[in-house]
Coordinates of C-alpha atoms in Angstrom, one line a residue:
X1 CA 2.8 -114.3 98.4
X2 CA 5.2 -113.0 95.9
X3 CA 5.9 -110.0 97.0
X4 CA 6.2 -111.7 100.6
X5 CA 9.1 -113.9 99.3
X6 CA 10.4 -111.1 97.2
X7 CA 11.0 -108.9 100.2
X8 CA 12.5 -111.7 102.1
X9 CA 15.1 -112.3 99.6
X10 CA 16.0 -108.5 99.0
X11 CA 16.1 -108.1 103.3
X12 CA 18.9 -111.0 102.9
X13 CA 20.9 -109.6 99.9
X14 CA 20.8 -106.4 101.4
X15 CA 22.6 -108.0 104.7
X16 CA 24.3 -110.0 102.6
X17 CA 26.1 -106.9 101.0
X18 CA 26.7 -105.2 104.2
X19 CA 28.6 -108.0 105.3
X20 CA 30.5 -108.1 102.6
X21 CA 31.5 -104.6 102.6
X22 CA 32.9 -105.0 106.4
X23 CA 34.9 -108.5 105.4
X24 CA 35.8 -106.5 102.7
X25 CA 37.8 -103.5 104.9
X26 CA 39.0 -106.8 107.1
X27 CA 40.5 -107.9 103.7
X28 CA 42.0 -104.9 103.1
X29 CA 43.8 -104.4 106.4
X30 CA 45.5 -107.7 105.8
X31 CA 46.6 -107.2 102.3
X32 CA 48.4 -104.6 104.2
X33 CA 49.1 -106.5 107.1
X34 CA 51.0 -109.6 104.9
X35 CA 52.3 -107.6 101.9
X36 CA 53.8 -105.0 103.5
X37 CA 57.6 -104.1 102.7
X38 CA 60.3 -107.0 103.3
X39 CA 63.8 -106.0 104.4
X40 CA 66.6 -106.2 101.4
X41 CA 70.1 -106.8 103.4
X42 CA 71.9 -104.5 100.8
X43 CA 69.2 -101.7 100.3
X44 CA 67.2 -101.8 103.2
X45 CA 63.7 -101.8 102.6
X46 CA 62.9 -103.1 99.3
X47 CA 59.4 -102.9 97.3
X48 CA 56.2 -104.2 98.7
X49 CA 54.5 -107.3 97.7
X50 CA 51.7 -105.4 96.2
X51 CA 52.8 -102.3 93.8
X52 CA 51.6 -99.3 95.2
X53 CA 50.3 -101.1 98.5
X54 CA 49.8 -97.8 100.2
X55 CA 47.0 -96.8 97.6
X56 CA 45.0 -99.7 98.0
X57 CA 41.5 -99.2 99.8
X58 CA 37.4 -99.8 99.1
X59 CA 36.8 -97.5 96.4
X60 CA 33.6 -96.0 96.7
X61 CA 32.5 -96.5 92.8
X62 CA 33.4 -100.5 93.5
X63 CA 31.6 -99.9 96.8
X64 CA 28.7 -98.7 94.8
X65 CA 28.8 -101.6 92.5
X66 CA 28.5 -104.1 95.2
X67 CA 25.5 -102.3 96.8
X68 CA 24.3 -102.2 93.3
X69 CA 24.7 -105.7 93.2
X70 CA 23.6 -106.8 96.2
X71 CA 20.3 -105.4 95.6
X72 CA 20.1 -106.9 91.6
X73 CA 21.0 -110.4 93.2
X74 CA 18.3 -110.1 96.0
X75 CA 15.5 -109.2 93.0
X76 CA 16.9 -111.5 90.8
X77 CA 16.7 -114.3 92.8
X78 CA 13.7 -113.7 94.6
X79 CA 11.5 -112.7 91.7
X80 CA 12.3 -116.6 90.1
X81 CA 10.9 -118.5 93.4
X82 CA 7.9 -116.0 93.7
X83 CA 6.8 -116.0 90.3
X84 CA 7.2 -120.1 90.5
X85 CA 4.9 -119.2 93.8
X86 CA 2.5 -117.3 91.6
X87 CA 1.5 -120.1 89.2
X88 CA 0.7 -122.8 92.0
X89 CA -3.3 -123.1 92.1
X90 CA -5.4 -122.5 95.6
X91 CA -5.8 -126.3 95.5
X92 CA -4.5 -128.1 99.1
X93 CA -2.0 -130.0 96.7
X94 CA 0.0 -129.6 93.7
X95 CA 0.1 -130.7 90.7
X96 CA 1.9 -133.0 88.4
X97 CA 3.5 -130.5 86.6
X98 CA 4.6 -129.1 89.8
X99 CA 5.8 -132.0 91.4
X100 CA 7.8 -132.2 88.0
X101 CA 9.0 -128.9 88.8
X102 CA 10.4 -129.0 92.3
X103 CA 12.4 -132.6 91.3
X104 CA 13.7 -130.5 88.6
X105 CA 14.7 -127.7 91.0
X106 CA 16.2 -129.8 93.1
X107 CA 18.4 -131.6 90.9
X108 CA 19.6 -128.1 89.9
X109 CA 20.0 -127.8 93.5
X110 CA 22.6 -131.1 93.6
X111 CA 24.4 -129.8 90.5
X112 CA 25.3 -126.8 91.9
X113 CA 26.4 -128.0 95.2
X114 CA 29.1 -130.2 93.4
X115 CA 29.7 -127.6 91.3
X116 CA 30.5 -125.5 94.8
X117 CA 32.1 -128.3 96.3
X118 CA 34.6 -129.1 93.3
X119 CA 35.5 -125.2 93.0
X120 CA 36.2 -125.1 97.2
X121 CA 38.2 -127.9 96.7
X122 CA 40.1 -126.6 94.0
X123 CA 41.2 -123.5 96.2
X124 CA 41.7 -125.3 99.3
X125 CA 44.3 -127.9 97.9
X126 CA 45.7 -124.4 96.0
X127 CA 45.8 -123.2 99.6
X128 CA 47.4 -126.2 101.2
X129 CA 50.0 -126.8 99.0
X130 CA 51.0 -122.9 99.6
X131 CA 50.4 -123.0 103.3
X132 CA 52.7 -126.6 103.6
X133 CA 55.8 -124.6 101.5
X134 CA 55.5 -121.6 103.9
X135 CA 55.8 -123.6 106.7
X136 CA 58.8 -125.9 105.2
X137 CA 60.5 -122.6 104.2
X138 CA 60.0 -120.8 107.5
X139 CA 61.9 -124.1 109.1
X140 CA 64.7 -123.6 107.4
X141 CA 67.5 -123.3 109.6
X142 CA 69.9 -120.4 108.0
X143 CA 73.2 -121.4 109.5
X144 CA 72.8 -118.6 112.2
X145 CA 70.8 -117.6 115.3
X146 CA 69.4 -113.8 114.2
X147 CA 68.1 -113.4 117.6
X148 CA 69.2 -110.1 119.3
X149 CA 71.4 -109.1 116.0
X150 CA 71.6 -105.7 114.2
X151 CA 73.0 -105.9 110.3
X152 CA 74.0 -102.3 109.2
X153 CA 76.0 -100.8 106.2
X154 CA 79.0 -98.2 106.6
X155 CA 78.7 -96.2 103.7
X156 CA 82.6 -94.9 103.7
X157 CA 83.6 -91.5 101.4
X158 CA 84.4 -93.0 97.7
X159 CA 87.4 -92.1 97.1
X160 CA 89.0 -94.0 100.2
X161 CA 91.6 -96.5 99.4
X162 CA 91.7 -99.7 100.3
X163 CA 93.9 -99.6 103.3
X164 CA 91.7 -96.4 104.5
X165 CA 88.0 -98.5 104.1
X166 CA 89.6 -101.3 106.2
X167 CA 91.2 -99.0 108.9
X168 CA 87.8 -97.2 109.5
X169 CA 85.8 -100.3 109.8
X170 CA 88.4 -101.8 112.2
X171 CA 88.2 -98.8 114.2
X172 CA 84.0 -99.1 114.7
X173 CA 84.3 -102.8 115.4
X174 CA 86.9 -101.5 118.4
X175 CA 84.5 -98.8 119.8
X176 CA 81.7 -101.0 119.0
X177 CA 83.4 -104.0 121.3
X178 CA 83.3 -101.1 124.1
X179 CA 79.6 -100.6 124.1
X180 CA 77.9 -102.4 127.1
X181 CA 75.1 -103.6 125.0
X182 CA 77.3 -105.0 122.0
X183 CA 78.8 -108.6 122.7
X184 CA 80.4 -109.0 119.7
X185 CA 80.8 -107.4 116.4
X186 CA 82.4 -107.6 112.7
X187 CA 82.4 -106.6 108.8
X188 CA 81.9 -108.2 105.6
X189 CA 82.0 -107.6 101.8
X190 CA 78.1 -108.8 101.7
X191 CA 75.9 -109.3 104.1
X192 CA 73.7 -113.0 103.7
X193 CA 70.8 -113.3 101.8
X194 CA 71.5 -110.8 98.6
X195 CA 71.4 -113.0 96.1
X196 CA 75.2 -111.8 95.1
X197 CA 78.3 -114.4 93.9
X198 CA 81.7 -113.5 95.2
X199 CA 84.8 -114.8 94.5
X200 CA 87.2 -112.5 95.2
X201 CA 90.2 -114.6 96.0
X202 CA 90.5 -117.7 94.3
X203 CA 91.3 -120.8 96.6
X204 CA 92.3 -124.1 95.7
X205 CA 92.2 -127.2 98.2
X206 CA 95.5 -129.0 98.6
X207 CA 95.5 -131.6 95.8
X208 CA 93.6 -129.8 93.1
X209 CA 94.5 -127.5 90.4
X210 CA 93.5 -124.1 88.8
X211 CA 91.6 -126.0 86.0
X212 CA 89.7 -128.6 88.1
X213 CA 88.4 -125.7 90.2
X214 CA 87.7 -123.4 86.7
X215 CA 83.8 -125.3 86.6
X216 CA 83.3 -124.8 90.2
X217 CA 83.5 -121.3 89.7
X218 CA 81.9 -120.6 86.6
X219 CA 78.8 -123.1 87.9
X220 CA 78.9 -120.5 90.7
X221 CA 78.6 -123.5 93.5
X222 CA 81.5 -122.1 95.2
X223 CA 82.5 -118.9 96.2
X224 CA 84.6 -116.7 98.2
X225 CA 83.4 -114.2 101.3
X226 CA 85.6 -112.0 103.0
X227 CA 84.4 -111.5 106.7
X228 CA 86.3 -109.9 110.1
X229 CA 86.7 -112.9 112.2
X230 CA 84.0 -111.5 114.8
X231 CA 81.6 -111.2 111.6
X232 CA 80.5 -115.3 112.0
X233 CA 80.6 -115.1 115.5
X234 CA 78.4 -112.1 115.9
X235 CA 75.9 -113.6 113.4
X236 CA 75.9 -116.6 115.5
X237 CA 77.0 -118.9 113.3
X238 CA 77.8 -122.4 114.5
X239 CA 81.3 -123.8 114.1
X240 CA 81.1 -128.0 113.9
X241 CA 85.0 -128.3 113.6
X242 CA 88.0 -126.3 114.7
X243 CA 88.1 -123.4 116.2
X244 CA 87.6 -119.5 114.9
X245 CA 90.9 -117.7 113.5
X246 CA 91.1 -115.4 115.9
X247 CA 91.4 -117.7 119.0
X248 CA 94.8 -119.0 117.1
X249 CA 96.9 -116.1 118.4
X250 CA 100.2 -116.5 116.1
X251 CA 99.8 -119.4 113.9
X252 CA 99.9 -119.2 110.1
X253 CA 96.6 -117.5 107.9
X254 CA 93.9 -119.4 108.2
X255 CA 90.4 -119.6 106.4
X256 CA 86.9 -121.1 107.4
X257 CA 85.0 -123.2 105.2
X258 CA 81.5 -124.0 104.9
X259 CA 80.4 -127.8 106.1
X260 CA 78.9 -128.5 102.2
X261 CA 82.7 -127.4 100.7
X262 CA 84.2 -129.5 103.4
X263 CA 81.8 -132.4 103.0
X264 CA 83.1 -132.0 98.9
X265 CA 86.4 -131.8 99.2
X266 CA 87.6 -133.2 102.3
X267 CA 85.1 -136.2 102.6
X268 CA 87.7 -138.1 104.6
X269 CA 86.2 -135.5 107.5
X270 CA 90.2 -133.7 107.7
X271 CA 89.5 -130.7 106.3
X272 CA 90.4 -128.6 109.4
X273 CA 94.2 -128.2 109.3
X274 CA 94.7 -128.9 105.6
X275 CA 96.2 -126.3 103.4
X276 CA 94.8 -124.5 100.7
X277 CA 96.5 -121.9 97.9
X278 CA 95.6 -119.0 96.2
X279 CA 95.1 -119.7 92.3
X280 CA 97.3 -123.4 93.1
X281 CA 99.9 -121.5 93.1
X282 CA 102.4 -122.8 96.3
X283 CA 104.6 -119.7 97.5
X284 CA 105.1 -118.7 101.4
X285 CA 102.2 -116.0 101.0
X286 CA 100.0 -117.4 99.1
X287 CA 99.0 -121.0 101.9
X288 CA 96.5 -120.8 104.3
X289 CA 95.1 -123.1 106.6
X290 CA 91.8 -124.0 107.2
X291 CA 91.2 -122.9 110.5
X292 CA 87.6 -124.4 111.5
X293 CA 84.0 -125.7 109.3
X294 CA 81.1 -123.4 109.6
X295 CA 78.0 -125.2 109.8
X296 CA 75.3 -124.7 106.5
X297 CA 74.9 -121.6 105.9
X298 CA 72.7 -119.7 103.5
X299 CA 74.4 -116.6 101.6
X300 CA 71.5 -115.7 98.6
X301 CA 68.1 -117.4 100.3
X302 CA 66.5 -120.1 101.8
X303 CA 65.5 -121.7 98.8
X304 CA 68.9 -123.1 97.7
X305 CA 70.5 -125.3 99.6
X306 CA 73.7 -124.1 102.1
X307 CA 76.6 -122.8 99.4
X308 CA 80.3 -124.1 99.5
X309 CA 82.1 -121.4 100.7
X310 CA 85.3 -119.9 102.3
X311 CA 85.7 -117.1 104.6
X312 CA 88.5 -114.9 104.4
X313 CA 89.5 -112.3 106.2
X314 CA 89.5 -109.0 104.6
X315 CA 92.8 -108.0 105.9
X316 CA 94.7 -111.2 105.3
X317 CA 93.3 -110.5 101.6
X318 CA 94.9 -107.9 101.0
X319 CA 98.5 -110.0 100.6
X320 CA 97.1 -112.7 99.1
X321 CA 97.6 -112.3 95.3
X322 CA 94.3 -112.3 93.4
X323 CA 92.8 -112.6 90.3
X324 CA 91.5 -108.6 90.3
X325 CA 92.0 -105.2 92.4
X326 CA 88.6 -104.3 91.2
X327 CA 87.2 -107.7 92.9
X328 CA 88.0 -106.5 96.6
X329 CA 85.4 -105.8 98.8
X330 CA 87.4 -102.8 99.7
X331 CA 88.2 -101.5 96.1
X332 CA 85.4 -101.8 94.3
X333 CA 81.8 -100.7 97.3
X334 CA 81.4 -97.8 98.7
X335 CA 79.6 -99.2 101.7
X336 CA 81.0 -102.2 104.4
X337 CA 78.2 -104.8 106.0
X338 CA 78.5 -105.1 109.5
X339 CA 76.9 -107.2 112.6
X340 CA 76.6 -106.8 116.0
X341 CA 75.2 -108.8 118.4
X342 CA 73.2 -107.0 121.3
X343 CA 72.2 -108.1 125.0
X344 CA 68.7 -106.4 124.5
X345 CA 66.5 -104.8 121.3
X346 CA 69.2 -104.2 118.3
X347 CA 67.3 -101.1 117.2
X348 CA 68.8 -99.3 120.9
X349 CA 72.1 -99.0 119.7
X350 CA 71.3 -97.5 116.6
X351 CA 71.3 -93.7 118.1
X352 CA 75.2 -94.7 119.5
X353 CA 76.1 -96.4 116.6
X354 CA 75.4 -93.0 114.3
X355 CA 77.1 -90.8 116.8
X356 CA 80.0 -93.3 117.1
X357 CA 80.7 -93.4 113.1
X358 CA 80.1 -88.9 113.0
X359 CA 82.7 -89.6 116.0
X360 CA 85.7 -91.5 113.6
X361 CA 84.6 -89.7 110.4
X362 CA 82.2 -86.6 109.8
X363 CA 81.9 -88.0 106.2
X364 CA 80.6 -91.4 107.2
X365 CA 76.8 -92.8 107.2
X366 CA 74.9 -95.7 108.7
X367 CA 72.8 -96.9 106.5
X368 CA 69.9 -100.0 106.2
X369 CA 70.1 -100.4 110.1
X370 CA 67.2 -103.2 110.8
X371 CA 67.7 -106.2 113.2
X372 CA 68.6 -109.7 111.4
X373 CA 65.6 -111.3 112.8
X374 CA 63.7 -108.7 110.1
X375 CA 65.6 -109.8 107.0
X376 CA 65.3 -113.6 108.0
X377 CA 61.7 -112.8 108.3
X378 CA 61.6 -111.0 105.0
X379 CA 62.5 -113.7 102.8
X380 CA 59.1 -115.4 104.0
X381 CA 56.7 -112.1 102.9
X382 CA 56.3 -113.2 99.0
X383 CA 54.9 -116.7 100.2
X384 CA 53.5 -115.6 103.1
X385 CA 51.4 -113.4 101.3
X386 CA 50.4 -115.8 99.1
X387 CA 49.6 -118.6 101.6
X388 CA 47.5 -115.7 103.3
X389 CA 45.4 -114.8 100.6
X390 CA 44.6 -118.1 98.6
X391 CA 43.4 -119.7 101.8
X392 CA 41.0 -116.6 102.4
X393 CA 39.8 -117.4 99.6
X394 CA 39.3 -120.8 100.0
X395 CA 38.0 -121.0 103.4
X396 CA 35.3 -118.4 102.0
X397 CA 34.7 -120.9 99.1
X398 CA 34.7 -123.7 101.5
X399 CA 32.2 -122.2 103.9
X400 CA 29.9 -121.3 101.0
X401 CA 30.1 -124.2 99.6
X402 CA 28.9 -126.0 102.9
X403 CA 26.2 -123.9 103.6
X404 CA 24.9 -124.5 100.0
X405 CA 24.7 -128.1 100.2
X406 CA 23.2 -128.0 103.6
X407 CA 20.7 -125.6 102.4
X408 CA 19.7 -128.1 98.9
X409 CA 19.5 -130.7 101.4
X410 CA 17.6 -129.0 104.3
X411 CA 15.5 -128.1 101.1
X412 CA 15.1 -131.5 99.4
X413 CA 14.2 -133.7 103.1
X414 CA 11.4 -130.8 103.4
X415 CA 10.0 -131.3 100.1
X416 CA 10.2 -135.1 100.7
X417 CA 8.3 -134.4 104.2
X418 CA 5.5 -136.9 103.0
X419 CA 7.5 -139.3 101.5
X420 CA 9.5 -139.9 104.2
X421 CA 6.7 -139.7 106.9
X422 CA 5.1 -142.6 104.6
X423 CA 7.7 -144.6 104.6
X424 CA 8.5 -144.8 107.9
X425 CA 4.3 -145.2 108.8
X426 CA 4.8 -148.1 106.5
X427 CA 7.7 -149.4 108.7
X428 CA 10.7 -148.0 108.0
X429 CA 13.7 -147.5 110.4
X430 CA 14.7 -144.4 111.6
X431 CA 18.3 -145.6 110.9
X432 CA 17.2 -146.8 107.1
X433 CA 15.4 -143.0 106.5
X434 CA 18.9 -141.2 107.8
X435 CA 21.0 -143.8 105.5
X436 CA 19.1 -142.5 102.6
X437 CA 19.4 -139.1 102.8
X438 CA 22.9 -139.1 103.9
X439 CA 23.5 -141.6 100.7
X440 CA 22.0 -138.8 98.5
X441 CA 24.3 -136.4 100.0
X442 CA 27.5 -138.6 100.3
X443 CA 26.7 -138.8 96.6
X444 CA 27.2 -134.9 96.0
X445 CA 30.2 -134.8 97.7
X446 CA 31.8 -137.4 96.5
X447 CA 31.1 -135.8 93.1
X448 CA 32.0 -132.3 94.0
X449 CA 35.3 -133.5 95.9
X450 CA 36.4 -135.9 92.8
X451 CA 36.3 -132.6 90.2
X452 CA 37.6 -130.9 92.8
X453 CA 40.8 -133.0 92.9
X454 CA 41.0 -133.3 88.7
X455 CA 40.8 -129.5 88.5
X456 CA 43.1 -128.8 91.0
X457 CA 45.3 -131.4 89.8
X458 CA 44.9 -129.6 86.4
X459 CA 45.1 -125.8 88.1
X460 CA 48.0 -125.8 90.7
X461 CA 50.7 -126.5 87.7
X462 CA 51.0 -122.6 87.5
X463 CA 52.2 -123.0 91.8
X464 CA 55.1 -124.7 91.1
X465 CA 56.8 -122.1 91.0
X466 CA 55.9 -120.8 94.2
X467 CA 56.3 -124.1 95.9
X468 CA 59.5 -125.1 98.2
X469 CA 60.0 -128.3 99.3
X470 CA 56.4 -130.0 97.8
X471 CA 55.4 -130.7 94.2
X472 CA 52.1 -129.8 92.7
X473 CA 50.6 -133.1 92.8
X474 CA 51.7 -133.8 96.7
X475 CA 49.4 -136.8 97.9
X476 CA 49.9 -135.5 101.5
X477 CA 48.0 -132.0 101.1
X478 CA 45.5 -133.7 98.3
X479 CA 44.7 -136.5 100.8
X480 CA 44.2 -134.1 103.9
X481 CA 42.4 -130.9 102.0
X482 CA 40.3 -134.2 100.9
X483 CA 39.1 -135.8 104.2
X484 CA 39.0 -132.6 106.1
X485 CA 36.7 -131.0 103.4
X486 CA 34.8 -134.3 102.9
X487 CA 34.4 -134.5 106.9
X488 CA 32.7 -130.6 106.7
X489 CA 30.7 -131.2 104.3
X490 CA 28.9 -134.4 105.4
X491 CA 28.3 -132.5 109.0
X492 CA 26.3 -130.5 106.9
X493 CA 24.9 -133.5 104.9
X494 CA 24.1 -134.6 108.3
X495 CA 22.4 -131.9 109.9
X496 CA 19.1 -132.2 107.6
X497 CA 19.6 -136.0 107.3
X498 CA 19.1 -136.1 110.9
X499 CA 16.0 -133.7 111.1
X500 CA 14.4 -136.7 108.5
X501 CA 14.5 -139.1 111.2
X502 CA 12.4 -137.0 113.6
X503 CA 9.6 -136.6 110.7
X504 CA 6.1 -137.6 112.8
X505 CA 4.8 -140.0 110.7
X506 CA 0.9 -139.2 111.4
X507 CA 2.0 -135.0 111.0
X508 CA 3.6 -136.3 107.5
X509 CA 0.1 -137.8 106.4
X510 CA -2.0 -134.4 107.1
X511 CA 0.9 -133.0 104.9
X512 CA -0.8 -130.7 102.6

């Protein structure tokens, strides 16, 4: 009998481990699938999640291990049940001491399944809290439609002037506008989402001074972008006052704002048409005019909220006075952001696009040529990954965590076989036998989801910092991990709570 059972638990541990080693080359491909490399606007691709993702694989010493271990656990745990087997006597009944024995084992039994139960939960609120910041991040709107939009960098000689960098990326935006699948098209000092401050050009709304603006600046909630006036329009940014400078064919220099700096400093809702100057100081060439209000839009990530910026146009720049030559997008970089907008896949232009630039200047380069759509969808890898892998891990937990408390119970209602066949062939309800089993189980849970809930309480601290938009104590994903776990786990305190009820009573009295 106890090399029976023995062999039946190595046969299992043995399957066991092979199924692990093929979930185990699943996990593997997506580690690669949700950690691979996410775009950089300013230097293309930038590193993977994972260091050194491209080495990772099933290493056939760990490989080894687990087979090792597969078989140790299948001996292990089988040799404790037989050799329990091995001490019962060829009597038709057992003993006291027995008896004492299997209530023993199966309070064990109980312990561990809360045990289980508070560790799955643990993971699983881990996992919803991640899972309900990805999703508040990925609904982030970032001030711009990336569909069907290709962001590229001219990388211009470095020792072209000023005047030269300008003329050269005025010239591609002209032979750009001619290309049947380009709609519209312009340049910038950065493109969005680098994480960069600019403030190039220093400008004051009308009514404030020099000083008053000093904190704004240094607190680095304003700043100053210089972008071709098809560079908004090809991102697809939306304009919610005004109209673009470019469509005001002979009127004075004008500037766009972003809806957060307009909402600051022209809460009366008239910012468009108000006058600005450049370092407060009022002189024909140094007012603008704001022109139009860009709706939010996100310059370093999707994390912060929409910046307070102006747009300037790189050209009108150049006579504005400024604080710095050396803080002039077309001083100081040696490469020029650009986007166009496409009618079809952005990536089909890219073979024109290098031919066109050879075409102005042998010297020039395109460089980190992905579609916008990629780097928008980049700034979600780092918690996508995350998301990904802790709720792997919990659902794994979770399942296990099921089956091991429907296994203690399936185990306990057969071990009770006779006492529950006596009761009810002493007149118990079917109903009354179902409520006791299921109260011993409810019992478990409530245990193992109550720990749960402390430890994660006590554990997801160290997420905060990967969280957007939800604390680490959120009621929301601690309630609903809560019901949906408790609602699995009493289908599978169910399951053998039900079998009870269909216990012949007269079959329960030959018992043994």
């Amino acid at each position: 009998i106890a090399r029976q059972v023995l062999t039946e638990s190595l046969a299992l541990s043995v399957f066991a481990g092979l199924l692990a080693i093929a979930i185990a080359f699943a996990g593997v491909w997506l580690v690669d699938l949700t950690a691979t490399a996410y775009v950089n606007p300013r230097n293309g691709f930038a590193p993977s999640v994972l260091p050194r993702l491209d080495e990772i694989a099933i290493d056939p010493p760990v490989l080894a291990f687990v087979a090792l271990l597969s078989v140790v656990t299948g001996v292990l745990f089988g040799l404790l049940p037989a050799l329990r087997l091995s001490k019962y006597g060829d009597r038709g009944h057992t003993s006291a001491a027995q008896l004492s024995t299997l209530v023993r084992n199966s309070r064990l039994g109980h312990v561990l399944a809360a045990v289980q139960l508070a560790c799955a939960m643990a993971l699983l609120i881990g996992a919803g809290l991640l899972v309900g910041s990805f999703l508040r991040l990925t609904g982030i709107d970032p001030g711009f439609d990336a569909r069907g939009v290709l962001s590229f960098e001219l990388v211009v000689p470095g020792d072209s002037t000023a005047q030269r960098k300008l003329e050269v990326a005025e010239t591609l935006v002209a032979r750009l506008e001619a290309h049947p699948r380009v709609t519209r098209v312009g340049f910038a000092d950065l493109p969005p989402f680098t994480g960069w401050i600019r403030t190039s050009v220093l400008l004051i709304p009308e009514g404030k001074t020099g000083f008053e603006m000093r904190d704004e600046i240094r607190g680095k909630r304003t700043q100053t972008r210089q972008m071709s006036p098809g560079y908004l329009p090809a991102l697809g940014a939306r304009l919610v006052a005004g109209e673009w400078p470019d469509e005001r064919a002979g009127a004075a220099p004008a500037v766009l704002v972003s809806r957060p700096y307009a909402d600051a400093y022209f809460p009366d809702g008239k910012a468009v048409g108000a006058s600005m100057t450049v370092l407060g100081i009022t002189v024909p060439d140094s007012v603008v005019t704001i022109a139009g209000v860009v709706d939010d839009f996100h310059l370093r990530n999707l994390e912060q909220a929409a910046e307070r910026v102006v747009f300037v146009d790189p050209r009108q720049a150049l006579t504005l006075p400024r604080m710095s030559d050396r803080d002039f997008l077309t001083v100081d970089v040696s490469s020029i952001a650009f986007a166009a907008r496409t009618t079809g896949d952005p990536t089909s232009i890219i073979a024109d696009l290098r031919a066109i630039a050879r075409d102005i200047d042998p010297r020039l380069a395109i460089d980190a040529a992905v579609p916008m759509e990629r780097v928008v969808s980049g700034l979600t890898t780092r918690p996508r990954f995350y998301a990904a892998i802790l709720t792997t891990f919990g659902a794994i937990a979770g399942f296990i965590a099921v089956i091991g408390l429907y296994g203690v119970l399936s185990y306990v209602v057969s071990q009770r076989t006779k006492e529950l066949g006596l009761r009810m062939a002493l007149g118990a309800r079917r109903g009354a036998v179902l409520k006791l089993v299921l109260r011993q189980g409810a019992l478990v849970v409530g245990i193992g989801v109550v720990c749960g809930i402390a430890g994660a309480a006590a554990l997801t601290r160290y997420l905060a910092g990967m969280l957007y938009g939800l604390t680490a104590l959120d009621p929301a994903v601690y309630a609903l991990a809560a019901m949906a776990f408790t609602a699995a786990a009493m289908l599978a305190v169910y399951v053998p709570a039900r079998r009870a009820t269909t216990i012949d009573p007269l079959s329960a009295l030959r018992y043994e």
